[in-house]
Amino acid sequence: MSADPRHHLGRLGERIAAEHLERRGFVVLARNYRTRWGELDIVAHDGERTVFCEVKTRRLGSSSTPLEGFREAQQQRVRKMAVGWLQEHPDRPHTAELRFDAVGVTIDATGRLAALEHLEGVF
């Protein structure tokens, strides 16, 4: 694991987001799935839908909120990565719906969750 504090913060946010999805009844199928276009943060399903979830994490007091950094270009990359994941995992649960969510996680100075915003079907 990288010694970069941003890397640690991002992984913490992804863990918190995965736990949030699990509490909501999702099973996490993949985390940090690497593709040639980048990394899918979380792929999950709840029996009815497969969700590709982008996670953005910030420290409390940052100049921007977590989801402000999620732009159209990144949405396009997440779509490409999702297609790649679906093609590479024919044994996955097949669901009637594919959805793209975004989860914004804010962490306080002690490393605890300060806020979590989950936007369903955001793009």
PDB file of C-alpha atoms in Angstrom:
ATOM      1  CA  MET A   1       0.000   0.000   0.000  1.00  0.00           C
ATOM      2  CA  SER A   2       1.157   3.500  -0.825  1.00  0.00           C
ATOM      3  CA  ALA A   3       2.464   5.780   1.902  1.00  0.00           C
ATOM      4  CA  ASP A   4       0.592   8.665   0.255  1.00  0.00           C
ATOM      5  CA  PRO A   5      -2.036   9.938   2.744  1.00  0.00           C
ATOM      6  CA  ARG A   6      -4.478  10.576  -0.149  1.00  0.00           C
ATOM      7  CA  HIS A   7      -4.282   6.892  -1.077  1.00  0.00           C
ATOM      8  CA  HIS A   8      -5.033   5.894   2.509  1.00  0.00           C
ATOM      9  CA  LEU A   9      -7.932   8.373   2.681  1.00  0.00           C
ATOM     10  CA  GLY A  10      -9.379   7.039  -0.585  1.00  0.00           C
ATOM     11  CA  ARG A  11      -9.214   3.425   0.577  1.00  0.00           C
ATOM     12  CA  LEU A  12     -10.862   4.377   3.878  1.00  0.00           C
ATOM     13  CA  GLY A  13     -13.685   6.071   1.982  1.00  0.00           C
ATOM     14  CA  GLU A  14     -14.128   3.036  -0.272  1.00  0.00           C
ATOM     15  CA  ARG A  15     -14.321   0.728   2.766  1.00  0.00           C
ATOM     16  CA  ILE A  16     -16.954   2.957   4.365  1.00  0.00           C
ATOM     17  CA  ALA A  17     -18.924   3.088   1.094  1.00  0.00           C
ATOM     18  CA  ALA A  18     -18.788  -0.720   0.723  1.00  0.00           C
ATOM     19  CA  GLU A  19     -20.046  -1.163   4.295  1.00  0.00           C
ATOM     20  CA  HIS A  20     -22.857   1.320   3.558  1.00  0.00           C
ATOM     21  CA  LEU A  21     -23.913  -0.673   0.499  1.00  0.00           C
ATOM     22  CA  GLU A  22     -23.803  -3.940   2.449  1.00  0.00           C
ATOM     23  CA  ARG A  23     -26.052  -2.433   5.150  1.00  0.00           C
ATOM     24  CA  ARG A  24     -28.483  -1.567   2.363  1.00  0.00           C
ATOM     25  CA  GLY A  25     -28.600  -5.229   1.239  1.00  0.00           C
ATOM     26  CA  PHE A  26     -25.976  -5.248  -1.485  1.00  0.00           C
ATOM     27  CA  VAL A  27     -23.321  -7.894  -1.975  1.00  0.00           C
ATOM     28  CA  VAL A  28     -20.004  -6.414  -3.074  1.00  0.00           C
ATOM     29  CA  LEU A  29     -18.778  -8.299  -6.139  1.00  0.00           C
ATOM     30  CA  ALA A  30     -15.561  -6.357  -6.719  1.00  0.00           C
ATOM     31  CA  ARG A  31     -13.514  -3.564  -5.184  1.00  0.00           C
ATOM     32  CA  ASN A  32     -10.700  -1.632  -6.825  1.00  0.00           C
ATOM     33  CA  TYR A  33     -11.073  -3.476 -10.122  1.00  0.00           C
ATOM     34  CA  ARG A  34      -8.261  -2.337 -12.429  1.00  0.00           C
ATOM     35  CA  THR A  35      -8.850  -1.762 -16.129  1.00  0.00           C
ATOM     36  CA  ARG A  36      -6.876  -0.017 -18.847  1.00  0.00           C
ATOM     37  CA  TRP A  37      -9.089   3.059 -18.332  1.00  0.00           C
ATOM     38  CA  GLY A  38      -8.664   3.205 -14.563  1.00  0.00           C
ATOM     39  CA  GLU A  39     -10.168   1.567 -11.505  1.00  0.00           C
ATOM     40  CA  LEU A  40     -13.767   0.720 -10.658  1.00  0.00           C
ATOM     41  CA  ASP A  41     -14.176   1.463  -6.977  1.00  0.00           C
ATOM     42  CA  ILE A  42     -17.086  -0.874  -6.170  1.00  0.00           C
ATOM     43  CA  VAL A  43     -19.296  -3.275  -8.106  1.00  0.00           C
ATOM     44  CA  ALA A  44     -22.252  -4.578  -6.106  1.00  0.00           C
ATOM     45  CA  HIS A  45     -25.618  -6.243  -6.594  1.00  0.00           C
ATOM     46  CA  ASP A  46     -28.807  -6.677  -4.600  1.00  0.00           C
ATOM     47  CA  GLY A  47     -30.563  -9.369  -6.654  1.00  0.00           C
ATOM     48  CA  GLU A  48     -32.429  -6.833  -8.784  1.00  0.00           C
ATOM     49  CA  ARG A  49     -29.637  -4.590 -10.029  1.00  0.00           C
ATOM     50  CA  THR A  50     -25.898  -4.404 -10.522  1.00  0.00           C
ATOM     51  CA  VAL A  51     -24.406  -1.128  -9.323  1.00  0.00           C
ATOM     52  CA  PHE A  52     -21.131   0.417 -10.405  1.00  0.00           C
ATOM     53  CA  CYS A  53     -20.219   2.828  -7.641  1.00  0.00           C
ATOM     54  CA  GLU A  54     -17.695   5.643  -7.838  1.00  0.00           C
ATOM     55  CA  VAL A  55     -16.455   6.784  -4.423  1.00  0.00           C
ATOM     56  CA  LYS A  56     -15.012  10.222  -3.701  1.00  0.00           C
ATOM     57  CA  THR A  57     -13.511  10.976  -0.296  1.00  0.00           C
ATOM     58  CA  ARG A  58     -12.506  14.284   1.245  1.00  0.00           C
ATOM     59  CA  ARG A  59     -11.377  15.552   4.633  1.00  0.00           C
ATOM     60  CA  LEU A  60     -13.784  17.671   6.649  1.00  0.00           C
ATOM     61  CA  GLY A  61     -13.025  21.310   5.944  1.00  0.00           C
ATOM     62  CA  SER A  62     -11.761  20.729   2.403  1.00  0.00           C
ATOM     63  CA  SER A  63     -12.453  23.482  -0.091  1.00  0.00           C
ATOM     64  CA  SER A  64     -14.789  21.188  -2.057  1.00  0.00           C
ATOM     65  CA  THR A  65     -17.333  18.510  -1.308  1.00  0.00           C
ATOM     66  CA  PRO A  66     -16.493  14.951  -2.358  1.00  0.00           C
ATOM     67  CA  LEU A  67     -18.893  14.766  -5.274  1.00  0.00           C
ATOM     68  CA  GLU A  68     -17.839  18.101  -6.784  1.00  0.00           C
ATOM     69  CA  GLY A  69     -14.859  16.291  -8.294  1.00  0.00           C
ATOM     70  CA  PHE A  70     -16.979  13.872 -10.327  1.00  0.00           C
ATOM     71  CA  ARG A  71     -17.036  15.181 -13.886  1.00  0.00           C
ATOM     72  CA  GLU A  72     -18.422  14.032 -17.248  1.00  0.00           C
ATOM     73  CA  ALA A  73     -15.059  12.669 -18.446  1.00  0.00           C
ATOM     74  CA  GLN A  74     -14.825  10.434 -15.399  1.00  0.00           C
ATOM     75  CA  GLN A  75     -18.409   9.264 -15.903  1.00  0.00           C
ATOM     76  CA  GLN A  76     -17.467   8.215 -19.445  1.00  0.00           C
ATOM     77  CA  ARG A  77     -14.474   6.249 -18.104  1.00  0.00           C
ATOM     78  CA  VAL A  78     -16.615   4.514 -15.472  1.00  0.00           C
ATOM     79  CA  ARG A  79     -19.033   3.431 -18.223  1.00  0.00           C
ATOM     80  CA  LYS A  80     -16.150   1.963 -20.257  1.00  0.00           C
ATOM     81  CA  MET A  81     -14.793   0.181 -17.186  1.00  0.00           C
ATOM     82  CA  ALA A  82     -18.249  -1.238 -16.426  1.00  0.00           C
ATOM     83  CA  VAL A  83     -18.531  -2.691 -19.931  1.00  0.00           C
ATOM     84  CA  GLY A  84     -15.102  -4.268 -19.493  1.00  0.00           C
ATOM     85  CA  TRP A  85     -16.034  -5.721 -16.114  1.00  0.00           C
ATOM     86  CA  LEU A  86     -19.272  -7.183 -17.481  1.00  0.00           C
ATOM     87  CA  GLN A  87     -17.435  -8.792 -20.411  1.00  0.00           C
ATOM     88  CA  GLU A  88     -14.722 -10.235 -18.193  1.00  0.00           C
ATOM     89  CA  HIS A  89     -17.169 -11.696 -15.652  1.00  0.00           C
ATOM     90  CA  PRO A  90     -19.684 -13.888 -17.492  1.00  0.00           C
ATOM     91  CA  ASP A  91     -20.299 -15.812 -14.241  1.00  0.00           C
ATOM     92  CA  ARG A  92     -21.605 -12.669 -12.504  1.00  0.00           C
ATOM     93  CA  PRO A  93     -25.161 -12.442 -11.230  1.00  0.00           C
ATOM     94  CA  HIS A  94     -27.340 -11.338 -14.132  1.00  0.00           C
ATOM     95  CA  THR A  95     -29.744  -8.573 -13.207  1.00  0.00           C
ATOM     96  CA  ALA A  96     -32.402  -6.662 -15.111  1.00  0.00           C
ATOM     97  CA  GLU A  97     -30.931  -3.274 -14.204  1.00  0.00           C
ATOM     98  CA  LEU A  98     -27.484  -1.685 -14.333  1.00  0.00           C
ATOM     99  CA  ARG A  99     -27.049   1.464 -12.312  1.00  0.00           C
ATOM    100  CA  PHE A 100     -24.250   3.980 -11.792  1.00  0.00           C
ATOM    101  CA  ASP A 101     -24.053   5.483  -8.311  1.00  0.00           C
ATOM    102  CA  ALA A 102     -21.728   7.962  -6.636  1.00  0.00           C
ATOM    103  CA  VAL A 103     -20.887   7.992  -2.935  1.00  0.00           C
ATOM    104  CA  GLY A 104     -19.277  11.010  -1.327  1.00  0.00           C
ATOM    105  CA  VAL A 105     -17.515  10.345   1.967  1.00  0.00           C
ATOM    106  CA  THR A 106     -16.273  13.060   4.319  1.00  0.00           C
ATOM    107  CA  ILE A 107     -13.780  12.076   7.029  1.00  0.00           C
ATOM    108  CA  ASP A 108     -13.026  14.178  10.121  1.00  0.00           C
ATOM    109  CA  ALA A 109      -9.576  14.878  11.582  1.00  0.00           C
ATOM    110  CA  THR A 110      -9.714  11.738  13.745  1.00  0.00           C
ATOM    111  CA  GLY A 111     -10.395   9.471  10.758  1.00  0.00           C
ATOM    112  CA  ARG A 112     -14.088   9.025  11.518  1.00  0.00           C
ATOM    113  CA  LEU A 113     -17.004   9.379   9.162  1.00  0.00           C
ATOM    114  CA  ALA A 114     -18.403  12.924   9.235  1.00  0.00           C
ATOM    115  CA  ALA A 115     -20.829  12.624   6.301  1.00  0.00           C
ATOM    116  CA  LEU A 116     -21.893  10.215   3.595  1.00  0.00           C
ATOM    117  CA  GLU A 117     -23.901  11.147   0.509  1.00  0.00           C
ATOM    118  CA  HIS A 118     -25.157   8.341  -1.764  1.00  0.00           C
ATOM    119  CA  LEU A 119     -26.559   9.386  -5.138  1.00  0.00           C
ATOM    120  CA  GLU A 120     -28.344   6.555  -6.943  1.00  0.00           C
ATOM    121  CA  GLY A 121     -28.441   6.459 -10.727  1.00  0.00           C
ATOM    122  CA  VAL A 122     -26.406   9.636 -10.904  1.00  0.00           C
ATOM    123  CA  PHE A 123     -25.369   9.069 -14.530  1.00  0.00           C
TER     124      PHE A 123
END
